[in-house]
Short mmCIF file of C-alpha atoms (C1' of nucleotides) in Angstrom, two decimals:
data_model
loop_
_atom_site.label_atom_id
_atom_site.label_comp_id
_atom_site.label_asym_id
_atom_site.label_seq_id
_atom_site.Cartn_x
_atom_site.Cartn_y
_atom_site.Cartn_z
CA MET A 24 0.00 0.00 0.00
CA SER A 25 1.42 3.34 -0.99
CA VAL A 26 1.42 6.37 1.27
CA GLN A 27 -1.41 8.69 0.41
CA LYS A 28 -1.55 12.42 0.84
CA PRO A 29 -4.12 13.35 3.46
CA SER A 30 -6.96 15.51 2.20
CA LEU A 31 -10.36 16.82 3.09
CA PRO A 32 -13.60 16.54 1.13
CA LYS A 33 -14.52 19.62 -0.82
CA GLY A 34 -16.18 22.36 1.16
CA THR A 35 -15.29 20.98 4.59
CA ARG A 36 -12.66 22.11 7.06
CA ASP A 37 -10.95 21.34 10.35
CA PHE A 38 -11.18 23.66 13.31
CA GLY A 39 -7.90 24.03 15.19
CA PRO A 40 -7.62 24.97 18.87
CA LEU A 41 -7.68 28.71 18.24
CA GLN A 42 -10.65 28.44 15.90
CA MET A 43 -12.51 26.23 18.35
CA ALA A 44 -11.98 28.70 21.18
CA ARG A 45 -13.38 31.44 18.97
CA ARG A 46 -16.26 29.34 17.71
CA ASN A 47 -17.18 28.41 21.24
CA PHE A 48 -17.19 32.09 22.14
CA ILE A 49 -19.81 32.64 19.44
CA LEU A 50 -21.79 29.46 20.12
CA ASP A 51 -21.90 30.05 23.88
CA THR A 52 -23.17 33.57 23.35
CA ILE A 53 -25.93 32.30 21.09
CA LYS A 54 -26.88 29.40 23.34
CA ASP A 55 -26.94 31.59 26.44
CA THR A 56 -29.25 33.98 24.65
CA PHE A 57 -31.61 31.23 23.53
CA LYS A 58 -31.78 29.87 27.07
CA LEU A 59 -32.33 33.32 28.53
CA PHE A 60 -35.43 33.60 26.34
CA GLY A 61 -36.80 30.23 27.45
CA PHE A 62 -35.75 28.01 24.56
CA GLN A 63 -34.80 24.39 25.22
CA GLN A 64 -32.18 22.44 23.35
CA LEU A 65 -32.96 19.65 20.90
CA GLU A 66 -30.68 17.44 18.84
CA THR A 67 -31.68 15.26 15.92
CA PRO A 68 -29.66 12.68 13.96
CA ALA A 69 -27.25 13.75 11.23
CA MET A 70 -29.13 11.49 8.83
CA GLU A 71 -32.83 11.44 8.08
CA ASN A 72 -34.88 9.22 5.88
CA LEU A 73 -34.77 10.60 2.37
CA SER A 74 -38.56 10.70 2.33
CA THR A 75 -38.44 13.19 5.21
CA LEU A 76 -36.08 15.47 3.33
CA THR A 77 -37.09 15.38 -0.31
CA GLY A 78 -39.69 17.77 -1.62
CA LYS A 79 -39.21 20.25 1.21
CA TYR A 80 -36.66 22.54 -0.37
CA GLY A 81 -37.80 22.69 -3.99
CA ASP A 82 -36.16 21.01 -6.94
CA GLU A 83 -32.87 22.80 -6.43
CA GLY A 84 -32.83 21.87 -2.79
CA ASP A 85 -33.38 18.21 -3.59
CA GLN A 86 -30.34 18.27 -5.82
CA LEU A 87 -28.24 19.73 -3.02
CA LEU A 88 -29.08 16.91 -0.62
CA PHE A 89 -26.27 14.55 0.29
CA LYS A 90 -27.60 11.03 -0.12
CA ILE A 91 -26.25 8.03 1.74
CA LEU A 92 -25.67 4.85 -0.20
CA ASN A 93 -27.48 1.84 1.26
CA SER A 94 -25.32 -0.64 3.13
CA GLY A 95 -24.45 -4.06 1.75
CA ASP A 96 -25.40 -4.98 -1.79
CA PHE A 97 -26.96 -1.66 -2.67
CA LEU A 98 -27.54 -2.76 -6.24
CA LYS A 99 -29.78 -5.70 -5.41
CA ASN A 100 -33.02 -3.87 -6.25
CA VAL A 101 -31.73 -2.23 -9.39
CA SER A 102 -32.86 -3.74 -12.66
CA LYS A 103 -31.45 -3.42 -16.17
CA GLY A 104 -34.40 -1.21 -16.98
CA ASP A 105 -33.56 1.15 -14.15
CA LEU A 106 -30.03 1.51 -15.45
CA ASP A 107 -31.33 2.53 -18.83
CA ALA A 108 -33.82 4.93 -17.26
CA GLY A 109 -30.98 6.79 -15.56
CA ALA A 110 -30.14 8.26 -12.19
CA GLN A 111 -33.69 9.35 -11.40
CA SER A 112 -35.06 5.84 -11.16
CA ILE A 113 -31.97 4.28 -9.60
CA LEU A 114 -31.66 6.73 -6.74
CA PRO A 115 -34.62 5.60 -4.61
CA LYS A 116 -33.41 1.99 -4.92
CA VAL A 117 -29.85 2.56 -3.78
CA SER A 118 -30.34 5.28 -1.17
CA GLU A 119 -32.94 5.68 1.49
CA LYS A 120 -31.15 8.06 3.85
CA GLY A 121 -29.68 11.52 3.50
CA LEU A 122 -27.79 14.08 5.58
CA ARG A 123 -29.90 16.83 7.05
CA TYR A 124 -30.09 19.95 4.91
CA ASP A 125 -31.31 22.31 7.60
CA LEU A 126 -32.63 22.13 11.15
CA THR A 127 -36.18 23.24 10.49
CA VAL A 128 -37.46 20.19 8.66
CA PRO A 129 -36.05 17.71 11.21
CA PHE A 130 -37.65 19.89 13.87
CA ALA A 131 -41.00 19.73 12.12
CA ARG A 132 -40.60 15.94 11.92
CA TYR A 133 -39.82 15.82 15.63
CA VAL A 134 -42.84 17.92 16.54
CA VAL A 135 -45.19 15.71 14.57
CA MET A 136 -43.73 12.50 15.97
CA ASN A 137 -43.92 13.79 19.54
CA ARG A 138 -47.07 15.86 19.34
CA ASN A 139 -48.63 14.08 22.29
CA GLU A 140 -45.72 14.68 24.65
CA ILE A 141 -45.00 18.27 23.67
CA SER A 142 -46.85 21.02 25.47
CA PHE A 143 -47.47 23.90 23.14
CA PRO A 144 -46.29 26.52 22.59
CA PHE A 145 -42.97 24.72 22.21
CA LYS A 146 -39.77 26.76 22.19
CA ARG A 147 -36.70 24.87 21.13
CA PHE A 148 -33.24 25.67 19.89
CA GLN A 149 -30.86 23.46 17.98
CA VAL A 150 -27.17 23.91 17.22
CA GLN A 151 -25.87 21.30 14.80
CA PRO A 152 -24.08 20.96 11.50
CA VAL A 153 -26.02 20.65 8.26
CA TRP A 154 -24.80 19.51 4.85
CA ARG A 155 -25.42 20.84 1.37
CA ALA A 156 -23.85 19.63 -1.87
CA ASP A 157 -23.41 23.22 -2.93
CA ARG A 158 -20.42 24.61 -4.74
CA PRO A 159 -18.28 26.16 -2.00
CA GLN A 160 -17.04 29.74 -1.98
CA ARG A 161 -16.51 32.54 0.52
CA GLY A 162 -18.82 32.17 3.49
CA ARG A 163 -20.32 29.05 1.99
CA TYR A 164 -19.40 25.49 2.88
CA ARG A 165 -20.70 22.00 2.34
CA GLU A 166 -20.70 21.34 6.05
CA PHE A 167 -21.67 24.21 8.30
CA TYR A 168 -23.38 24.89 11.59
CA GLN A 169 -26.78 26.40 12.02
CA CYS A 170 -28.17 27.76 15.27
CA ASP A 171 -31.94 27.63 15.04
CA ALA A 172 -34.52 28.85 17.50
CA ASP A 173 -38.17 28.19 16.73
CA VAL A 174 -41.51 28.47 18.46
CA VAL A 175 -44.42 26.35 17.35
CA GLY A 176 -48.01 26.41 18.46
CA THR A 177 -48.72 30.10 18.83
CA ASP A 178 -49.66 32.93 16.49
CA SER A 179 -48.55 35.59 18.93
CA LEU A 180 -46.37 38.34 17.56
CA LEU A 181 -44.42 38.07 20.79
CA CYS A 182 -42.35 35.42 18.99
CA GLU A 183 -41.41 37.88 16.27
CA LEU A 184 -40.55 40.46 18.90
CA GLU A 185 -38.30 38.03 20.71
CA ILE A 186 -36.44 37.17 17.54
CA ILE A 187 -35.52 40.82 17.12
CA LEU A 188 -34.52 41.03 20.77
CA MET A 189 -32.35 37.90 20.56
CA ILE A 190 -30.53 39.11 17.46
CA LYS A 191 -29.90 42.43 19.17
CA ARG A 192 -28.59 40.74 22.29
CA VAL A 193 -26.28 38.35 20.45
CA PHE A 194 -24.79 41.11 18.31
CA SER A 195 -24.33 43.31 21.34
CA LYS A 196 -22.57 40.51 23.28
CA LEU A 197 -20.31 39.80 20.32
CA GLY A 198 -19.39 43.46 20.07
CA ILE A 199 -21.02 44.02 16.68
CA LYS A 200 -22.34 47.57 16.59
CA ASP A 201 -22.91 48.43 12.96
CA TYR A 202 -25.63 46.19 11.60
CA HIS A 203 -29.26 46.18 10.58
CA ILE A 204 -32.10 43.75 10.97
CA LYS A 205 -34.28 43.86 7.90
CA ILE A 206 -37.86 42.93 8.49
CA ASN A 207 -40.78 42.47 6.16
CA ASN A 208 -43.98 40.51 5.94
CA ARG A 209 -44.94 37.98 3.32
CA LYS A 210 -48.47 39.38 3.36
CA ILE A 211 -47.16 42.75 2.27
CA LEU A 212 -45.43 41.08 -0.65
CA THR A 213 -48.65 39.33 -1.55
CA GLY A 214 -50.48 42.65 -1.32
CA LEU A 215 -47.87 44.25 -3.51
CA SER A 216 -48.35 41.73 -6.28
CA GLU A 217 -52.13 42.16 -6.05
CA VAL A 218 -51.95 45.94 -6.25
CA ILE A 219 -49.75 45.96 -9.33
CA GLY A 220 -52.11 43.57 -11.05
CA GLU A 221 -49.88 40.48 -10.95
CA ALA A 222 -51.58 38.59 -8.13
CA GLY A 223 -49.94 35.32 -7.14
CA ARG A 224 -46.60 36.17 -8.67
CA GLU A 225 -44.91 37.55 -5.57
CA GLY A 226 -42.30 34.81 -5.76
CA GLU A 227 -41.00 35.90 -9.12
CA LEU A 228 -41.46 39.51 -8.19
CA CYS A 229 -39.23 39.15 -5.18
CA VAL A 230 -36.48 37.21 -6.89
CA ALA A 231 -36.13 40.15 -9.24
CA ILE A 232 -36.65 42.96 -6.77
CA ASP A 233 -34.32 41.36 -4.24
CA LYS A 234 -31.41 42.30 -6.48
CA LEU A 235 -32.16 45.98 -6.23
CA ASP A 236 -29.16 46.69 -3.98
CA LYS A 237 -26.83 44.81 -6.26
CA ILE A 238 -27.82 45.71 -9.82
CA GLY A 239 -30.00 48.80 -9.49
CA TRP A 240 -33.54 49.69 -10.55
CA GLU A 241 -32.74 49.83 -14.27
CA LYS A 242 -31.63 46.22 -14.43
CA VAL A 243 -34.45 45.08 -12.20
CA GLN A 244 -36.90 46.65 -14.62
CA GLU A 245 -35.28 44.72 -17.45
CA GLU A 246 -35.53 41.49 -15.54
CA LEU A 247 -39.17 42.10 -14.66
CA ALA A 248 -39.95 42.76 -18.30
CA GLN A 249 -38.16 39.58 -19.22
CA ARG A 250 -40.34 37.71 -16.78
CA ASN A 251 -43.40 39.09 -18.56
CA PHE A 252 -44.49 41.56 -15.96
CA SER A 253 -46.71 44.17 -17.61
CA PRO A 254 -45.37 47.69 -18.20
CA TYR A 255 -48.20 48.89 -15.98
CA ALA A 256 -46.98 46.70 -13.12
CA ILE A 257 -43.42 47.87 -13.48
CA GLU A 258 -44.52 51.48 -13.60
CA LYS A 259 -46.69 50.96 -10.55
CA LEU A 260 -43.73 49.54 -8.65
CA SER A 261 -41.39 52.46 -9.08
CA PRO A 262 -42.53 54.46 -6.02
CA ILE A 263 -41.66 51.43 -3.88
CA VAL A 264 -38.07 51.57 -4.98
CA ASN A 265 -37.33 55.01 -3.59
CA LEU A 266 -39.39 54.65 -0.47
CA MET A 267 -38.81 57.37 2.11
CA THR A 268 -36.73 56.64 5.14
CA GLY A 269 -38.05 55.85 8.57
CA ASN A 270 -40.16 52.84 9.41
CA GLU A 271 -43.26 54.94 10.20
CA GLY A 272 -42.99 56.82 6.94
CA ARG A 273 -42.84 53.59 4.97
CA LEU A 274 -45.75 52.08 6.81
CA ASP A 275 -47.89 55.18 6.27
CA PHE A 276 -47.14 55.21 2.59
CA LEU A 277 -47.88 51.51 2.16
CA LYS A 278 -51.16 51.79 4.03
CA LYS A 279 -52.43 53.97 1.18
CA TYR A 280 -50.57 52.12 -1.52
CA LEU A 281 -51.97 48.74 -0.46
CA ALA A 282 -55.46 50.03 0.35
CA ALA A 283 -56.99 47.70 -2.22
CA SER A 284 -55.42 44.56 -0.72
CA GLU A 285 -56.83 43.18 2.48
CA THR A 286 -53.90 40.79 2.88
CA GLY A 287 -51.42 43.58 2.38
CA LEU A 288 -53.10 45.71 5.05
CA ASN A 289 -52.98 42.75 7.39
CA GLY A 290 -49.25 42.59 6.95
CA ILE A 291 -48.92 46.28 7.69
CA ALA A 292 -51.03 45.91 10.82
CA GLU A 293 -48.83 43.07 12.06
CA LEU A 294 -45.70 45.11 11.58
CA GLU A 295 -47.23 48.09 13.34
CA GLU A 296 -48.15 45.95 16.30
CA LEU A 297 -44.66 44.51 16.38
CA PHE A 298 -43.09 47.96 16.50
CA SER A 299 -45.50 49.01 19.20
CA MET A 300 -44.60 45.96 21.30
CA LEU A 301 -40.94 46.72 20.83
CA GLN A 302 -41.54 50.14 22.30
CA THR A 303 -43.53 48.85 25.24
CA TYR A 304 -40.78 46.35 25.97
CA GLY A 305 -38.45 49.30 26.33
CA GLU A 306 -36.29 48.84 23.24
CA ASP A 307 -35.88 51.37 20.50
CA GLN A 308 -36.04 50.73 16.79
CA GLU A 309 -32.32 51.19 16.31
CA HIS A 310 -30.94 48.61 13.85
CA VAL A 311 -34.46 47.52 12.86
CA ASP A 312 -35.42 48.36 9.29
CA PHE A 313 -38.69 47.67 7.56
CA ASP A 314 -37.61 46.65 4.07
CA VAL A 315 -40.48 46.30 1.60
CA VAL A 316 -38.45 44.32 -0.90
CA LEU A 317 -36.91 41.78 1.47
CA ALA A 318 -37.88 38.38 0.05
CA ARG A 319 -36.17 35.20 1.37
CA GLY A 320 -37.14 31.54 1.00
CA LEU A 321 -40.68 32.10 -0.10
CA SER A 322 -41.41 28.43 -0.32
CA TYR A 323 -42.70 28.27 3.21
CA TYR A 324 -42.74 31.65 4.91
CA THR A 325 -46.21 33.09 5.36
CA GLY A 326 -45.85 36.01 7.79
CA ALA A 327 -42.93 38.01 9.10
CA ILE A 328 -39.54 37.65 7.42
CA PHE A 329 -36.19 38.60 8.97
CA GLU A 330 -32.66 38.99 7.82
CA ALA A 331 -29.71 40.43 9.72
CA LYS A 332 -26.67 41.86 8.02
CA VAL A 333 -23.52 43.38 9.41
CA ASN A 334 -22.54 46.57 7.63
CA HIS A 335 -19.22 47.18 5.89
CA VAL A 336 -18.12 43.54 5.71
CA SER A 337 -17.84 41.26 2.71
CA ILE A 338 -20.12 38.57 4.14
CA GLY A 339 -23.78 38.14 3.28
CA SER A 340 -26.53 37.83 5.84
CA VAL A 341 -25.58 36.18 9.14
CA SER A 342 -29.07 35.50 10.41
CA GLY A 343 -32.48 35.00 8.92
CA GLY A 344 -35.88 33.53 9.54
CA GLY A 345 -39.60 34.11 9.56
CA ARG A 346 -43.04 32.75 10.24
CA TYR A 347 -44.32 29.66 8.51
CA ASP A 348 -47.93 28.90 9.24
CA ASN A 349 -48.06 25.31 8.22
CA LEU A 350 -44.66 23.67 8.29
CA THR A 351 -45.84 20.45 9.90
CA GLY A 352 -48.65 20.09 7.37
CA VAL A 353 -46.58 17.93 5.05
CA PHE A 354 -46.15 15.45 7.91
CA GLY A 355 -49.88 15.33 8.54
CA LEU A 356 -50.22 17.77 11.41
CA GLU A 357 -52.25 20.77 10.28
CA GLY A 358 -52.72 24.09 11.94
CA VAL A 359 -49.47 24.30 13.87
CA SER A 360 -48.01 27.72 13.32
CA GLY A 361 -44.33 28.31 13.78
CA VAL A 362 -41.82 31.07 13.68
CA GLY A 363 -38.09 30.77 13.83
CA PHE A 364 -34.72 32.03 12.81
CA SER A 365 -31.16 30.94 12.54
CA PHE A 366 -27.66 32.27 13.07
CA GLY A 367 -24.87 31.27 10.71
CA VAL A 368 -21.91 30.64 13.03
CA ASP A 369 -19.42 30.25 10.21
CA ARG A 370 -20.36 33.59 8.76
CA LEU A 371 -20.39 35.27 12.16
CA TYR A 372 -16.88 33.90 12.62
CA ASP A 373 -15.74 35.52 9.39
CA VAL A 374 -17.43 38.77 10.33
CA LEU A 375 -15.81 38.94 13.76
CA GLU A 376 -12.46 38.13 12.24
CA GLU A 377 -12.84 40.79 9.58
CA LEU A 378 -13.78 43.35 12.21
CA GLY A 379 -11.07 42.20 14.62
CA LEU A 380 -13.61 41.60 17.38
CA PHE A 381 -12.26 38.37 18.84
CA PRO A 382 -10.85 38.68 22.35
CA GLU A 383 -7.04 38.63 22.37
CA GLU A 384 -6.71 36.18 25.22
CA ASN A 385 -7.76 32.63 24.78
CA PRO A 386 -9.96 32.00 27.82
CA GLU A 387 -9.73 28.25 27.33
CA ASN A 388 -5.96 28.16 27.58
CA THR A 389 -3.81 26.59 30.25
CA LYS A 390 -2.88 29.08 32.97
CA VAL A 391 0.43 27.61 34.06
CA LEU A 392 2.99 25.06 32.91
CA LEU A 393 5.05 23.13 35.48
CA THR A 394 8.66 22.63 34.45
CA TYR A 395 11.38 20.61 36.19
CA PHE A 396 14.87 19.21 35.75
CA ASP A 397 14.89 15.63 36.96
CA THR A 398 12.73 12.79 38.23
CA LYS A 399 12.61 14.32 41.69
CA GLY A 400 11.17 17.49 40.18
CA PHE A 401 8.69 15.46 38.17
CA GLY A 402 7.41 13.80 41.34
CA TYR A 403 7.14 17.11 43.17
CA GLY A 404 5.43 18.53 40.08
CA LEU A 405 2.73 15.86 40.17
CA LYS A 406 1.75 16.91 43.67
CA VAL A 407 1.72 20.60 42.78
CA LEU A 408 -0.29 19.76 39.68
CA ASN A 409 -2.96 18.07 41.76
CA GLU A 410 -3.17 21.01 44.16
CA LEU A 411 -3.50 23.55 41.38
CA ARG A 412 -6.17 21.61 39.55
CA SER A 413 -8.08 21.03 42.77
CA ALA A 414 -8.13 24.79 43.17
CA GLY A 415 -9.62 25.05 39.69
CA ILE A 416 -6.50 26.36 38.00
CA ALA A 417 -5.83 24.97 34.53
CA ALA A 418 -2.34 23.54 34.85
CA GLU A 419 -0.17 21.07 33.02
CA LEU A 420 3.10 19.34 33.72
CA TYR A 421 5.62 19.04 30.91
CA PRO A 422 5.58 15.33 30.09
CA ASP A 423 9.20 14.76 29.11
CA GLN A 424 12.32 15.33 31.13
CA THR A 425 14.29 17.76 29.02
CA LYS A 426 16.02 21.10 28.99
CA ILE A 427 14.24 23.97 30.69
CA LYS A 428 14.73 25.95 27.52
CA LYS A 429 12.59 23.54 25.58
CA GLN A 430 9.90 23.52 28.23
CA LEU A 431 9.75 27.31 28.25
CA THR A 432 9.55 27.41 24.49
CA TYR A 433 6.60 25.05 24.68
CA ALA A 434 4.82 27.41 27.08
CA ASP A 435 5.66 30.31 24.82
CA LYS A 436 4.29 28.62 21.72
CA LYS A 437 1.13 27.58 23.47
CA GLN A 438 0.73 31.05 24.91
CA ILE A 439 0.61 29.79 28.46
CA PRO A 440 1.03 32.94 30.56
CA PHE A 441 2.83 31.46 33.59
CA VAL A 442 5.54 28.87 34.21
CA ILE A 443 6.42 27.25 37.51
CA ILE A 444 10.00 26.05 37.80
CA LEU A 445 10.65 23.18 40.16
CA GLY A 446 14.27 22.59 41.04
CA ASP A 447 16.14 21.36 44.09
CA ASN A 448 15.82 24.74 45.82
CA GLU A 449 12.05 24.78 45.54
CA ILE A 450 11.63 21.13 46.47
CA GLU A 451 13.76 21.58 49.57
CA ALA A 452 11.91 24.70 50.70
CA GLY A 453 8.54 23.30 49.68
CA ASN A 454 7.63 26.33 47.59
CA VAL A 455 7.41 27.21 43.89
CA SER A 456 9.06 29.74 41.61
CA VAL A 457 6.53 31.38 39.33
CA LYS A 458 7.58 33.21 36.20
CA GLU A 459 5.32 35.42 34.15
CA LEU A 460 6.44 34.96 30.59
CA SER A 461 5.25 38.26 29.18
CA SER A 462 7.25 40.34 31.68
CA GLY A 463 9.95 37.84 32.58
CA GLN A 464 9.33 38.56 36.25
CA GLN A 465 9.81 35.74 38.66
CA GLU A 466 8.92 35.29 42.31
CA THR A 467 9.14 32.46 44.80
CA LEU A 468 6.20 31.79 47.04
CA SER A 469 4.34 29.00 48.78
CA LEU A 470 1.66 27.06 46.99
CA GLU A 471 -1.04 28.47 49.27
CA GLU A 472 0.00 32.00 48.45
CA LEU A 473 -0.05 31.22 44.73
CA VAL A 474 -3.49 29.66 44.80
CA LYS A 475 -4.79 32.63 46.79
CA LYS A 476 -3.24 35.04 44.33
CA TRP A 477 -4.95 33.39 41.35
CA LYS A 478 -8.31 32.88 43.02
"C1'" G B 5 -25.44 23.71 -13.25
"C1'" U B 6 -22.46 28.13 -16.21
"C1'" G B 7 -17.83 31.07 -16.56
"C1'" G B 8 -13.07 32.08 -14.63
"C1'" U B 9 -8.89 31.03 -11.19
"C1'" U B 10 -5.21 28.26 -8.27
"C1'" G B 11 -1.72 24.09 -7.10
"C1'" U B 12 6.48 24.31 -6.02
"C1'" A B 13 9.56 22.72 1.55
"C1'" G B 14 5.31 22.47 7.58
"C1'" C B 15 3.51 27.92 6.11
"C1'" U B 16 3.75 32.35 2.58
"C1'" C B 17 5.66 32.55 -2.05
"C1'" A B 18 9.82 33.16 -6.03
"C1'" G B 19 11.61 30.33 -10.26
"C1'" C B 20 8.29 29.29 -16.00
"C1'" A B 21 11.14 32.69 -23.59
"C1'" G B 22 12.25 24.18 -21.80
"C1'" G B 23 18.81 23.22 -20.32
"C1'" U B 24 23.94 21.04 -14.84
"C1'" U B 25 22.59 19.60 -8.13
"C1'" A B 26 14.69 23.61 -7.73
"C1'" G B 27 15.37 28.80 -4.27
"C1'" A B 28 13.97 32.74 -0.33
"C1'" G B 29 11.56 34.33 4.16
"C1'" C B 30 9.17 32.34 8.27
"C1'" G B 31 8.84 27.77 11.01
"C1'" C B 32 11.51 23.20 12.62
"C1'" U B 33 16.20 20.61 14.85
"C1'" G B 34 20.99 21.40 17.05
"C1'" G B 35 24.87 24.84 18.80
"C1'" U B 36 26.90 29.71 20.91
"C1'" U B 37 24.04 29.56 26.51
"C1'" U B 38 24.29 21.54 30.36
"C1'" G B 39 18.56 26.17 36.52
"C1'" U B 40 15.38 30.10 32.64
"C1'" G B 41 11.78 31.30 26.62
"C1'" G B 42 11.34 35.80 23.22
"C1'" C B 43 16.55 38.81 20.43
"C1'" A B 44 21.19 37.85 17.71
"C1'" C B 45 24.74 34.77 15.25
"C1'" C B 46 26.28 29.77 13.28
"C1'" A B 47 25.09 24.95 11.41
"C1'" G B 48 21.50 21.33 9.75
"C1'" A B 49 17.12 18.54 8.28
"C1'" G B 50 13.09 18.85 4.97
"C1'" G B 51 10.53 18.78 -2.01
"C1'" U B 52 8.74 12.02 -7.17
"C1'" C B 53 7.36 21.15 -8.36
"C1'" G B 54 -1.25 18.33 -7.23
"C1'" C B 55 -2.03 13.57 -10.11
"C1'" C B 56 -2.09 10.88 -15.06
"C1'" G B 57 -0.70 11.09 -19.96
"C1'" G B 58 1.55 13.65 -24.37
"C1'" U B 59 5.36 16.79 -27.16
"C1'" U B 60 10.92 16.90 -26.74
"C1'" C B 61 17.64 14.70 -26.73
"C1'" G B 62 15.80 17.11 -22.23
"C1'" A B 63 9.56 19.39 -18.75
"C1'" A B 64 8.45 22.61 -12.29
"C1'" U B 65 8.37 25.37 -17.13
"C1'" C B 66 4.75 23.68 -23.35
"C1'" C B 67 -0.06 20.68 -24.56
"C1'" G B 68 -4.43 17.46 -23.03
"C1'" G B 69 -7.14 15.21 -19.17
"C1'" U B 70 -8.26 14.83 -14.00
"C1'" C B 71 -8.51 16.34 -8.95
"C1'" U B 72 -8.03 20.56 -5.73
"C1'" U B 73 -8.36 25.90 -4.19
"C1'" C B 74 -10.54 30.44 -4.58
"C1'" C B 75 -14.01 33.86 -7.17
"C1'" A B 76 -18.50 35.57 -10.04
"C1'" C B 77 -23.52 33.91 -11.57
"C1'" C B 78 -27.63 30.80 -9.70
"C1'" C B 79 -29.11 29.87 -4.93
"C1'" C B 80 -28.26 30.28 0.01
"C1'" A B 81 -26.20 30.33 6.21
#
RNA sequence: GUGGUUGUAGCUCAGCAGGUUAGAGCGCUGGUUUGUGGCACCAGAGGUCGCCGGUUCGAAUCCGGUCUUCCACCCCA
């Protein structure tokens, strides 16, 4: 057997110690926030039955699913005819499981399967990797973590309010100051398409209009025309594009603009109530922007839609979500309304790195390294090690008997701030010499004094 | 899925009008300094030049394929 070069599958990556410390900083902040708001943690398997996954994400989504080959003789059900018919007819016979594509569908599956045990409204959060057979690029991987929080079983707009509050809290804890939370309502989009005389085409409308920031109104007009939107509709849309600033101003304008659409007015009313609740809660509208053209995964959202973006960074949105009135319907449980959102940890990581917001110190690092010269020192070191750890101080003993120089270099490389040197003098006197590597200062004191100092 | 881009030492990269033994910086190992790291100086180890094939007397260098990296579009976290 020849030696092979180690490699990683496309779109995946390792997380080294530094990255893990930083990721945990982000994940802990998010989890703490979810818990603070009363969400409980759920985990589901990495793999789901393919029947659970397919058909939930549209045709494109189905193609991006990672499928798992059946074990054993996976060809046993495949006939000559299937081979001729191509991949489409072979697939269901060779694969019956797939890797989860997001956390929302497995959650819906869980809710339906456990509907008798769950007391509604049910608030859960889930932090797990998901897999997509996408083509990787910046901020986009084939394996990445999602942090979902969802509430099912209530129509209350309190859920929407809390999503805004949680995003605000997480960003604030992470030190992100310059960002905005875009918010819209699917009903407003529906109203929009009704008012411009293209009822039912809000999906197409949004795909085009969503690009406004990127390509400008001119190009959007072209695309709309290409999609066979009437000149009247396009003309009617133009005031939306240059909508005045301020959430109230936009709402007032749309109230008149959407007067002919009951659904549209409903959406406006929901947003107004949301803003009013925000005020009563004692939070201002800073960072919260009503964005009429915000679209997002229209396949299942039915009410509010959210998206959070950090300003002046090269990464896309880092959080998104919305209300879906009937997610569990496909699994046979009707009438369970849900609302949820998700943080993209990987993208948040890139954002914090780009903004230089990670804490300098690694809080997970060892505090002190014990160094020694000979077997006597090693034995003494073991005792000191035990004492330090018992006092809750992260300590390690250098495993090999070698030159002090090498041991110090190890501490230096690992960015361990303190070193204890254990030689004959210290052993005899029963104390320790502690050296702070950054300053080079060294002092000799008893173990009790040291523990007290670091408490 | 479409278009482009990248691959040389552990890392970042140079070398590429085809021509003896493939280089640098950083890192690594050892020494100057056998109870004290960072700095300096000295020495050393480490590469089938992504993989397969072709052109050629001769390929890291040219050509084809393949994999990989990154980017734009699509879509999305």
